[in-house]
PDB file of N, CA and C in Angstrom:
ATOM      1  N   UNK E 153     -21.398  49.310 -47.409  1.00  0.00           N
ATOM      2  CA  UNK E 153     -22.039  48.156 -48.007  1.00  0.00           C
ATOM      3  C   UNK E 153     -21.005  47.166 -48.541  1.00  0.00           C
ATOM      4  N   UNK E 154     -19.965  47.879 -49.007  1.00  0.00           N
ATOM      5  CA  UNK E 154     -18.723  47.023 -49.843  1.00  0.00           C
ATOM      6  C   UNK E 154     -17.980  46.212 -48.356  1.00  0.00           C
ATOM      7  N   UNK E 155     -18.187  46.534 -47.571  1.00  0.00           N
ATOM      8  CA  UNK E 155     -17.704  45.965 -46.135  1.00  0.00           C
ATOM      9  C   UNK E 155     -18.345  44.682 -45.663  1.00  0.00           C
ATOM     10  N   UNK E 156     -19.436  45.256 -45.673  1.00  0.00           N
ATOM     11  CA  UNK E 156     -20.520  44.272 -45.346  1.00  0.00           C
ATOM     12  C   UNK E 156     -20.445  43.023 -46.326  1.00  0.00           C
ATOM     13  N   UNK E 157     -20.425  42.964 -47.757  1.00  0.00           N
ATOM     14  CA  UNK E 157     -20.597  42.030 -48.949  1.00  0.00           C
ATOM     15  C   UNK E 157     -18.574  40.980 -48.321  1.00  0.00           C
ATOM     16  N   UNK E 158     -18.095  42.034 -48.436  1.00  0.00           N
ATOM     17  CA  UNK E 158     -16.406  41.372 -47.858  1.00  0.00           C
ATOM     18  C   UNK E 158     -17.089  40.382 -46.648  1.00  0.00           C
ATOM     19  N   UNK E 159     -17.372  40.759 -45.705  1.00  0.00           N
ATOM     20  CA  UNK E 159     -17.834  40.439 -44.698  1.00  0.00           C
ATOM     21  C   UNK E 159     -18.184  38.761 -44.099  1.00  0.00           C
ATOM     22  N   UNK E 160     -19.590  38.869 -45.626  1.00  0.00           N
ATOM     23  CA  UNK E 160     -19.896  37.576 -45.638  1.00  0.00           C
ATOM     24  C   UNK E 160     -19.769  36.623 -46.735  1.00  0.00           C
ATOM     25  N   UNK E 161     -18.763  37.588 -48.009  1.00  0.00           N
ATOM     26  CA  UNK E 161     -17.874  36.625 -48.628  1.00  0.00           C
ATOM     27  C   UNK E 161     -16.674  35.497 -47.752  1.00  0.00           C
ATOM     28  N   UNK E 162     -16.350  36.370 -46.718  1.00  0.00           N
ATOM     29  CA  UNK E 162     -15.260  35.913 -45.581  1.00  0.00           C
ATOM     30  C   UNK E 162     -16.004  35.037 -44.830  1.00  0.00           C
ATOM     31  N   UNK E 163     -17.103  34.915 -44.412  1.00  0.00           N
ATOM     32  CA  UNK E 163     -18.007  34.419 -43.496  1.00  0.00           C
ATOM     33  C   UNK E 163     -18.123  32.848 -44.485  1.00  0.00           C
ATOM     34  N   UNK E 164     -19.113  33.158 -45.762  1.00  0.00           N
ATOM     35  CA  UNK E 164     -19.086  32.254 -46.976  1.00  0.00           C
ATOM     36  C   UNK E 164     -17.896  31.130 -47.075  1.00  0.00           C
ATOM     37  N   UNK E 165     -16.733  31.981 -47.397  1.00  0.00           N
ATOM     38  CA  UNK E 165     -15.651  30.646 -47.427  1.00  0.00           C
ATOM     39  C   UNK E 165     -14.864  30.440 -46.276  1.00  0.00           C
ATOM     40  N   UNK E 166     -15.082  30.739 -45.537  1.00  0.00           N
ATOM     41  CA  UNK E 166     -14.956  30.134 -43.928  1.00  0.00           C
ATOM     42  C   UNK E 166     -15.949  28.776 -43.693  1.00  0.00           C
ATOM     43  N   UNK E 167     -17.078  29.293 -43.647  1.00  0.00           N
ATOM     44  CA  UNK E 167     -18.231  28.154 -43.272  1.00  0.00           C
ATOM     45  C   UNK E 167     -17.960  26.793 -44.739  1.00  0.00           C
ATOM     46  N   UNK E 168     -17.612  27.317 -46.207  1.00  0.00           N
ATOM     47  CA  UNK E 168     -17.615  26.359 -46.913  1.00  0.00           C
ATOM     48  C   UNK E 168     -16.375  25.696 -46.542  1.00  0.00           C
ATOM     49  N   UNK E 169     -15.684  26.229 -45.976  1.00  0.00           N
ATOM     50  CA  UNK E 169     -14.025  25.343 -45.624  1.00  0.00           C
ATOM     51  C   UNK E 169     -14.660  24.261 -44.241  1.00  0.00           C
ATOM     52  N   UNK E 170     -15.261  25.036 -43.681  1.00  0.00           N
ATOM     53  CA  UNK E 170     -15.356  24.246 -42.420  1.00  0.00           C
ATOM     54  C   UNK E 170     -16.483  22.952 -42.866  1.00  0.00           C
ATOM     55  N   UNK E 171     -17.316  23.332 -43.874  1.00  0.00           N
ATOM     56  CA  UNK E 171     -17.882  22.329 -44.500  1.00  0.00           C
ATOM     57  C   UNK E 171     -17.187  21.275 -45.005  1.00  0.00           C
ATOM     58  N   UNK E 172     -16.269  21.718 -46.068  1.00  0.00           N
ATOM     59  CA  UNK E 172     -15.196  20.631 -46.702  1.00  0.00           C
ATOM     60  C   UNK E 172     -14.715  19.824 -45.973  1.00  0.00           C
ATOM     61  N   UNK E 173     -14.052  20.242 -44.658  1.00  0.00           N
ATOM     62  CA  UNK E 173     -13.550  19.601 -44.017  1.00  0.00           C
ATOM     63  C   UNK E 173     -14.019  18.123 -43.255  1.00  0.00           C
ATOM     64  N   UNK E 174     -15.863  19.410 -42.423  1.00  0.00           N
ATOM     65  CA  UNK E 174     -16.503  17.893 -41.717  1.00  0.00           C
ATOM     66  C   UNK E 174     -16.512  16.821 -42.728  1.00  0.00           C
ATOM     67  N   UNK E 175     -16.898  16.954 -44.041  1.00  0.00           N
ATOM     68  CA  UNK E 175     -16.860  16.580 -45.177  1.00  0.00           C
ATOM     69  C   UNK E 175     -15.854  15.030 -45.075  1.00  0.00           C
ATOM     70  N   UNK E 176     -14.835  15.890 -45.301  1.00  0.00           N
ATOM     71  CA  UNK E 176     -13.264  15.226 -45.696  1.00  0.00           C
ATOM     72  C   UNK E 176     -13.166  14.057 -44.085  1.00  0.00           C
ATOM     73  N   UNK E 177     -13.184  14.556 -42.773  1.00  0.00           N
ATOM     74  CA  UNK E 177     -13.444  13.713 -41.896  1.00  0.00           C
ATOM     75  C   UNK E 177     -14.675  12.397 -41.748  1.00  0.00           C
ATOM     76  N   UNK E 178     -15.798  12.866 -42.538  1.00  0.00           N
ATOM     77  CA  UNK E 178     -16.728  11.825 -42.414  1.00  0.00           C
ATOM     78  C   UNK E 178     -16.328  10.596 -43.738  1.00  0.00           C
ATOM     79  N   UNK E 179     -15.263  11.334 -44.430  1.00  0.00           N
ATOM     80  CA  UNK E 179     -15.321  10.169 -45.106  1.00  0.00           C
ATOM     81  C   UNK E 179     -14.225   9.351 -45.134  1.00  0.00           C
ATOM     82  N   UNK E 180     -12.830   9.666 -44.209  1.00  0.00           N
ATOM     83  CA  UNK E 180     -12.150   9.577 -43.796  1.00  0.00           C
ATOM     84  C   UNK E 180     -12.170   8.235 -42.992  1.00  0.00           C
ATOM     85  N   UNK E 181     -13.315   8.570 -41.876  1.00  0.00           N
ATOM     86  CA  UNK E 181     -13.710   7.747 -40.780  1.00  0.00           C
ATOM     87  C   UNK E 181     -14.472   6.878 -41.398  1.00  0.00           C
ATOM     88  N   UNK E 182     -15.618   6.995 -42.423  1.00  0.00           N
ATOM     89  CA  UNK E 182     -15.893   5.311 -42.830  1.00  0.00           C
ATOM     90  C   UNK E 182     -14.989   4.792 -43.725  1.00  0.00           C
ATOM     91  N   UNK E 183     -13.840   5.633 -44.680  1.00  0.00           N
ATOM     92  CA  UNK E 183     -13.166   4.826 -45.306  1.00  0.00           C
ATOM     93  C   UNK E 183     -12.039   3.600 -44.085  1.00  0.00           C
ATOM     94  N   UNK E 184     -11.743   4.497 -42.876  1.00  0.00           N
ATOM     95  CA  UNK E 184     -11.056   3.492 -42.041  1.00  0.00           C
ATOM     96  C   UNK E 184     -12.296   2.105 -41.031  1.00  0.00           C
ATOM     97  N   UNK E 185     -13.033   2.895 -40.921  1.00  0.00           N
ATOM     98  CA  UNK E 185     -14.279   1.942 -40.498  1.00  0.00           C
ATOM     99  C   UNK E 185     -14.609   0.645 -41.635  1.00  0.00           C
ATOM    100  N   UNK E 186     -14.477   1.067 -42.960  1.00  0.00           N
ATOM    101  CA  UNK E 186     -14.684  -0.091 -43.999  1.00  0.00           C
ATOM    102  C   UNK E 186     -13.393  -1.194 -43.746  1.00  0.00           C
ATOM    103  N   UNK E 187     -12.246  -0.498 -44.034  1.00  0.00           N
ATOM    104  CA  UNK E 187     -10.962  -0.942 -43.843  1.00  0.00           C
ATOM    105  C   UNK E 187     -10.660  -2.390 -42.655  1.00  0.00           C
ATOM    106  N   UNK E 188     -11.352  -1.711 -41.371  1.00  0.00           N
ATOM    107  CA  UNK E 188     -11.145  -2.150 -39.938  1.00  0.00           C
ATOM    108  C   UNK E 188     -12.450  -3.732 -40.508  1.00  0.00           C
ATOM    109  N   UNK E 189     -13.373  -3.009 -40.857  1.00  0.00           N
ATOM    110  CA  UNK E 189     -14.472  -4.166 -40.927  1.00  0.00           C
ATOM    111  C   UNK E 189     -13.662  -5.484 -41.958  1.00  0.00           C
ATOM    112  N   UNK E 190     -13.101  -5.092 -43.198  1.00  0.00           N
ATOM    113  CA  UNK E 190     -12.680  -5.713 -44.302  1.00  0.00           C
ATOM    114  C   UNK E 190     -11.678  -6.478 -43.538  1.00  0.00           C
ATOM    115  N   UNK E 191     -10.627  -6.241 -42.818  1.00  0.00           N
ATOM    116  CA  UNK E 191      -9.800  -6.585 -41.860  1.00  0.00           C
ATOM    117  C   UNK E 191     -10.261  -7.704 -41.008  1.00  0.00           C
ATOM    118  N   UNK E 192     -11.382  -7.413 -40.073  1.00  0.00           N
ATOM    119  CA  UNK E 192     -12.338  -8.523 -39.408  1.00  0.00           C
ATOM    120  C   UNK E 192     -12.529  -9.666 -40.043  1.00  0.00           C
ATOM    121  N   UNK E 193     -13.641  -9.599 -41.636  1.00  0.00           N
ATOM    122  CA  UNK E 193     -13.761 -10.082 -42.197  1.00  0.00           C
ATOM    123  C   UNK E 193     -12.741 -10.932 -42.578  1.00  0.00           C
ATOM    124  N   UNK E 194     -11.780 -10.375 -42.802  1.00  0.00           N
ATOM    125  CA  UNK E 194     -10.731 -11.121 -43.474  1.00  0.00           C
ATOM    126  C   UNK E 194      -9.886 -12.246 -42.029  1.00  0.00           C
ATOM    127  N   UNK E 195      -9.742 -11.749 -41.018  1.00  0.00           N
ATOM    128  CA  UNK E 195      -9.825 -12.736 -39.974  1.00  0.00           C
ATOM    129  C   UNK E 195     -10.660 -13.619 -39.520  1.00  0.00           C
ATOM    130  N   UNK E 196     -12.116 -13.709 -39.646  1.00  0.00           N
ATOM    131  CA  UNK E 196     -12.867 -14.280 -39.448  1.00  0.00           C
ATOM    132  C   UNK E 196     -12.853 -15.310 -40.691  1.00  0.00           C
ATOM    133  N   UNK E 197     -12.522 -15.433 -41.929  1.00  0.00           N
ATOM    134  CA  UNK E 197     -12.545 -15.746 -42.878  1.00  0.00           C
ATOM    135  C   UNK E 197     -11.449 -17.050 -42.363  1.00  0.00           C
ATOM    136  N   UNK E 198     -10.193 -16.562 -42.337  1.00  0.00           N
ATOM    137  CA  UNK E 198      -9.241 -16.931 -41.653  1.00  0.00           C
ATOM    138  C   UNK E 198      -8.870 -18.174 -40.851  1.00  0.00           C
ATOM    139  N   UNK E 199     -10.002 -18.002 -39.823  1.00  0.00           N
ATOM    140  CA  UNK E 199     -10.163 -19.036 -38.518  1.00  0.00           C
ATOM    141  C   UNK E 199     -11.593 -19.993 -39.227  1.00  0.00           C
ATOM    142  N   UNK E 200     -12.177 -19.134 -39.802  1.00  0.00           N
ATOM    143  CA  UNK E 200     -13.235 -20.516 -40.425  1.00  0.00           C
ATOM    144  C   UNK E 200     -12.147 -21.320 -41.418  1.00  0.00           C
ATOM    145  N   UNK E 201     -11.693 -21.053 -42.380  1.00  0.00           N
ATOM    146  CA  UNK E 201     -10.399 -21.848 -42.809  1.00  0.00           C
ATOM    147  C   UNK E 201      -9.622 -22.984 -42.105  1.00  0.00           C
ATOM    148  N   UNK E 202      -8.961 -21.969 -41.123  1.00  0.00           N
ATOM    149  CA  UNK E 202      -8.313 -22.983 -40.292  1.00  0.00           C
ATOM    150  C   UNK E 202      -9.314 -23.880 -39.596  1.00  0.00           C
ATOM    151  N   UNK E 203     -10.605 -23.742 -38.819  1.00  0.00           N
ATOM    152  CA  UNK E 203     -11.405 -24.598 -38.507  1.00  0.00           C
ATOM    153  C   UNK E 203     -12.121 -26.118 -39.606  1.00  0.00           C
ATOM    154  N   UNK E 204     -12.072 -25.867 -40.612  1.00  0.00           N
ATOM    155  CA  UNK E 204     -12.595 -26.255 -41.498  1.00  0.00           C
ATOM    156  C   UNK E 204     -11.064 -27.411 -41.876  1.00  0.00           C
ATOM    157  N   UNK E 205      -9.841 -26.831 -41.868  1.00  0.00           N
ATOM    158  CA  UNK E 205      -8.505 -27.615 -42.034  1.00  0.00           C
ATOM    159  C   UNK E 205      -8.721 -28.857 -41.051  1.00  0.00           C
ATOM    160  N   UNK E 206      -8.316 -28.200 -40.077  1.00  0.00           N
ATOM    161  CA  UNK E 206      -9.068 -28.801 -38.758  1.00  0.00           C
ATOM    162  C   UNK E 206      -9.443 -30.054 -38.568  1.00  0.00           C
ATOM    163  N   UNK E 207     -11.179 -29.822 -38.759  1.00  0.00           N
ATOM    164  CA  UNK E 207     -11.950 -31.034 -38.847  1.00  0.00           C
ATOM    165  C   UNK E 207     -11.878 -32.012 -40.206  1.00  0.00           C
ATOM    166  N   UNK E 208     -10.774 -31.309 -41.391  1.00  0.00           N
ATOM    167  CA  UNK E 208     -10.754 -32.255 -41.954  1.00  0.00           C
ATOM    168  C   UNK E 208      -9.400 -33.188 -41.404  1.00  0.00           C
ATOM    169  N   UNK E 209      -8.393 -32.658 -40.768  1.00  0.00           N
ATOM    170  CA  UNK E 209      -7.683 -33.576 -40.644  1.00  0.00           C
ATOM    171  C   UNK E 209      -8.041 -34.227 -39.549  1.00  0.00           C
ATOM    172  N   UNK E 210      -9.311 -33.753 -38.831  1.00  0.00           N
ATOM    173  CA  UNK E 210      -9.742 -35.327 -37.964  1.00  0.00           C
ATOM    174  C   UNK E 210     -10.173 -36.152 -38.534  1.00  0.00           C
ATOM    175  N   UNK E 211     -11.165 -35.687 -39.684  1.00  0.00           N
ATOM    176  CA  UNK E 211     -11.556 -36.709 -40.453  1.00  0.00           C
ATOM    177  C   UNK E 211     -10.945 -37.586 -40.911  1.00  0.00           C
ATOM    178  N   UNK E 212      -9.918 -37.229 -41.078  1.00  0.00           N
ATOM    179  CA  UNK E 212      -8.611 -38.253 -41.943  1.00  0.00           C
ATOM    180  C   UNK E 212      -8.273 -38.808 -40.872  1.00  0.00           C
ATOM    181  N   UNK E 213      -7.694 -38.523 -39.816  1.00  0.00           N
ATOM    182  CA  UNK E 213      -7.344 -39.392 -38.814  1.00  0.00           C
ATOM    183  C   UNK E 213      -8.368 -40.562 -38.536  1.00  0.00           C
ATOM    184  N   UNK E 214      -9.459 -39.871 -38.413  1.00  0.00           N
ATOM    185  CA  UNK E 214     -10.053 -41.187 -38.052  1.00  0.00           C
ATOM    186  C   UNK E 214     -10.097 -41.888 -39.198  1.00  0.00           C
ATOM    187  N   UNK E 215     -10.626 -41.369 -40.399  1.00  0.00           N
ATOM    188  CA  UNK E 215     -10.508 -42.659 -41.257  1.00  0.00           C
ATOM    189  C   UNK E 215      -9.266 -43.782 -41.559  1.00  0.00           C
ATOM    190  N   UNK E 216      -8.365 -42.676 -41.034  1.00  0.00           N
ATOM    191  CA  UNK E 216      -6.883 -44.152 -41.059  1.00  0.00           C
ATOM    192  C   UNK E 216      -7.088 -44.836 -40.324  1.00  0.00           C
ATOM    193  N   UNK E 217      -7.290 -44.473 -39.234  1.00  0.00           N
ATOM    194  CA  UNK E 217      -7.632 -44.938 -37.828  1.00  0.00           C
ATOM    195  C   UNK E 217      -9.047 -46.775 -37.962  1.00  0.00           C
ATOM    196  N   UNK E 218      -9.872 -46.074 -38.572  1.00  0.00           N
ATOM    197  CA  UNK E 218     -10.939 -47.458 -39.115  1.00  0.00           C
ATOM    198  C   UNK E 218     -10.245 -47.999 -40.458  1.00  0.00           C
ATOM    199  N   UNK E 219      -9.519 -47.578 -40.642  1.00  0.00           N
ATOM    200  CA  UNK E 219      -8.468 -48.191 -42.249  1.00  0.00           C
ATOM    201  C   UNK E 219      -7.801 -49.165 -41.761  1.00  0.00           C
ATOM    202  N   UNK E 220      -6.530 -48.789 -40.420  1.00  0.00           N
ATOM    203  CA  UNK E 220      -6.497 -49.817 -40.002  1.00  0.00           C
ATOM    204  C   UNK E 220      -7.014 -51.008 -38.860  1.00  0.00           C
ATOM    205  N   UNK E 221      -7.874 -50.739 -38.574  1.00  0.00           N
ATOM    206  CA  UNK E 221      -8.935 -51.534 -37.859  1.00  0.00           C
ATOM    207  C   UNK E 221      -9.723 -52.385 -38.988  1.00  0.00           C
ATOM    208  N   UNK E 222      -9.751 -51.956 -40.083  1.00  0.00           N
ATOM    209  CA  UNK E 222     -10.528 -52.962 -41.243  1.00  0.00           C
ATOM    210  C   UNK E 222      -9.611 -53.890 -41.501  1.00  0.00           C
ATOM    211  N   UNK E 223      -8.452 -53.124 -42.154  1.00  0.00           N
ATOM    212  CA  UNK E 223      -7.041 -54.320 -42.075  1.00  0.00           C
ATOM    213  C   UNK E 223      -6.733 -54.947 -41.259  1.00  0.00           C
ATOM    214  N   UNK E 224      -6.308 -54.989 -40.299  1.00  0.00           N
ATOM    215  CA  UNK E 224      -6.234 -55.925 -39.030  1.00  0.00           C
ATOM    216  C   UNK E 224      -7.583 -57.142 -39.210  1.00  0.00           C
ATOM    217  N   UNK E 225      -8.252 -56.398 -39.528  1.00  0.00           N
ATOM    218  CA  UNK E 225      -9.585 -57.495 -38.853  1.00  0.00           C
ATOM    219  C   UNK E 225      -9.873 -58.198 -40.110  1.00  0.00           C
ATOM    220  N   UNK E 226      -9.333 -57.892 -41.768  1.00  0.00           N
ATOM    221  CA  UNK E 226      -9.503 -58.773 -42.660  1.00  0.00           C
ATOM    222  C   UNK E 226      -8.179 -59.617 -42.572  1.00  0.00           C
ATOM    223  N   UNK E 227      -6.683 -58.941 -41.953  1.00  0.00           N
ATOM    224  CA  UNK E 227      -5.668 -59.957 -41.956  1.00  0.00           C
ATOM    225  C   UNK E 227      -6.001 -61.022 -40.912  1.00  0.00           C
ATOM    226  N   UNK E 228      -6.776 -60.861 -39.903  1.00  0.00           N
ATOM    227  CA  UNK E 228      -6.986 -61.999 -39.016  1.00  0.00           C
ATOM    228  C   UNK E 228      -7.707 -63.071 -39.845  1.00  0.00           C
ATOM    229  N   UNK E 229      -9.098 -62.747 -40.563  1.00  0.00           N
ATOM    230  CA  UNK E 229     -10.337 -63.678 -41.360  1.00  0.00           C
ATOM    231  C   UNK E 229      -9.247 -64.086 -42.000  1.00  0.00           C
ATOM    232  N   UNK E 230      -7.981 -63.684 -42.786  1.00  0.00           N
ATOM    233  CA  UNK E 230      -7.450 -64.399 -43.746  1.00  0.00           C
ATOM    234  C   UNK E 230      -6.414 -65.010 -43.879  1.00  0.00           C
ATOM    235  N   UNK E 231      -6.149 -64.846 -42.256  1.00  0.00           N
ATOM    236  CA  UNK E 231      -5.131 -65.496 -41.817  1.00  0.00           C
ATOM    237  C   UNK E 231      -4.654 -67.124 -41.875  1.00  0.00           C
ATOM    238  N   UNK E 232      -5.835 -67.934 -41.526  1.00  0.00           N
ATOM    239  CA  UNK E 232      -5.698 -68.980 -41.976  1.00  0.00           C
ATOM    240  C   UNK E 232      -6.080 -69.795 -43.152  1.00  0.00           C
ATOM    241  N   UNK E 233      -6.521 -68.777 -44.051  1.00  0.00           N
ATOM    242  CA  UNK E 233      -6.397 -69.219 -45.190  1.00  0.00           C
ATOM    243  C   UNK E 233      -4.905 -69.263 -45.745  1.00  0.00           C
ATOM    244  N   UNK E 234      -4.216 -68.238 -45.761  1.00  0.00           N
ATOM    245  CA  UNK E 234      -3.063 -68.192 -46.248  1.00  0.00           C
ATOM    246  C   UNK E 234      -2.072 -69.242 -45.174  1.00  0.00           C
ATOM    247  N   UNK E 235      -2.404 -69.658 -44.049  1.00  0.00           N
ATOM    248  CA  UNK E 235      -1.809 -70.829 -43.483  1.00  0.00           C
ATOM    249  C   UNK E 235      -1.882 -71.894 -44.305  1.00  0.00           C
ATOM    250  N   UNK E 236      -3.177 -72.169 -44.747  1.00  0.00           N
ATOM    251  CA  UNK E 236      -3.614 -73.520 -45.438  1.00  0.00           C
ATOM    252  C   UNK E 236      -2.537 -72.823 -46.892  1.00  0.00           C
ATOM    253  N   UNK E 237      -3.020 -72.334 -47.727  1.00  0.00           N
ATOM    254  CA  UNK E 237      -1.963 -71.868 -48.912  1.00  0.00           C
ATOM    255  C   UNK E 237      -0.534 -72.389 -48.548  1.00  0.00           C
ATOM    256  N   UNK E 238      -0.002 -71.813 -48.014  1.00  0.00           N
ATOM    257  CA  UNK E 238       1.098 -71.690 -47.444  1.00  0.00           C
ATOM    258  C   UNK E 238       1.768 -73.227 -47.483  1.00  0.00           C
ATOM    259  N   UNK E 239       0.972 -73.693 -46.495  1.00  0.00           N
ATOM    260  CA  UNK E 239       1.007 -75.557 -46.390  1.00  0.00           C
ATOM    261  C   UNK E 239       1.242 -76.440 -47.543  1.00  0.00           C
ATOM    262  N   UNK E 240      -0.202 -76.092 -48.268  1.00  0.00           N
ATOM    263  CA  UNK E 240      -0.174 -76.450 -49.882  1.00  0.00           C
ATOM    264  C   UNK E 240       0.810 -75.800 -50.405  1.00  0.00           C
ATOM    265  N   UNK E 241       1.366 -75.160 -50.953  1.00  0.00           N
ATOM    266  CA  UNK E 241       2.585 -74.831 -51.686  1.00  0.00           C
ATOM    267  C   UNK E 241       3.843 -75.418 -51.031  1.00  0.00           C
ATOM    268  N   UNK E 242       3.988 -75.783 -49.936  1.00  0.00           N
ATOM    269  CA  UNK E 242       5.199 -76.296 -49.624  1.00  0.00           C
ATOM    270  C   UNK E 242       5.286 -78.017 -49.386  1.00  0.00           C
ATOM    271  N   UNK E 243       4.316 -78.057 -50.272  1.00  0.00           N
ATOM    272  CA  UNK E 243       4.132 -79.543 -50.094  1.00  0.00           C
ATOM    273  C   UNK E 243       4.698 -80.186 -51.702  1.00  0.00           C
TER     274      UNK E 243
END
C-alpha cells in the first residue's frame, strides 16, 4: 500500500510540474504576443505621425505657395500707385 501512495505521490508531482509548466508557456506566449502587438501598435502609431507631418507640410507648401500668389497680385494693383508716389516725391 506504502508503494502504491509513493506511486501516485510521484504521479501527483509529475502531472503538477507538467501543469506548471503548460502554465508558465501559456503565459509566456501571450506575454510575447502582447509585446509583438504593443510593437505594431507602436509602428502604426508611427506612420500615422509621419503621415499626419506629411500633409501638414503640404499644407504649408501650399499656403506659401497662395502667399505668394497674393503678393505678386497685390504688388501688381499697387504698382502704380507707388509709380504715381514715387513721381510726386521727386518732384
Amino acid at each position: 500500500m506504502e508503494k502504491l501512495t509513493e506511486y501516485y505521490l510521484e504521479q501527483s508531482q509529475k502531472y503538477t510540474a507538467q501543469l506548471l509548466d503548460m502554465m508558465k508557456q501559456t503565459v509566456t506566449a501571450s506575454v510575447e504576443m502582447l509585446n509583438k502587438q504593443e510593437e505594431e501598435e507602436q509602428n502604426f502609431i508611427g506612420r500615422l505621425t509621419q503621415q499626419r507631418a506629411d500633409q501638414y507640410l503640404n499644407q504649408l507648401e501650399k499656403l506659401q505657395e497662395q502667399q505668394l500668389v497674393v503678393h505678386k497680385e497685390i504688388e501688381q494693383q499697387f504698382r502704380p500707385f507707388m509709380n504715381i508716389f514715387q513721381l510726386e516725391g521727386s518732384r
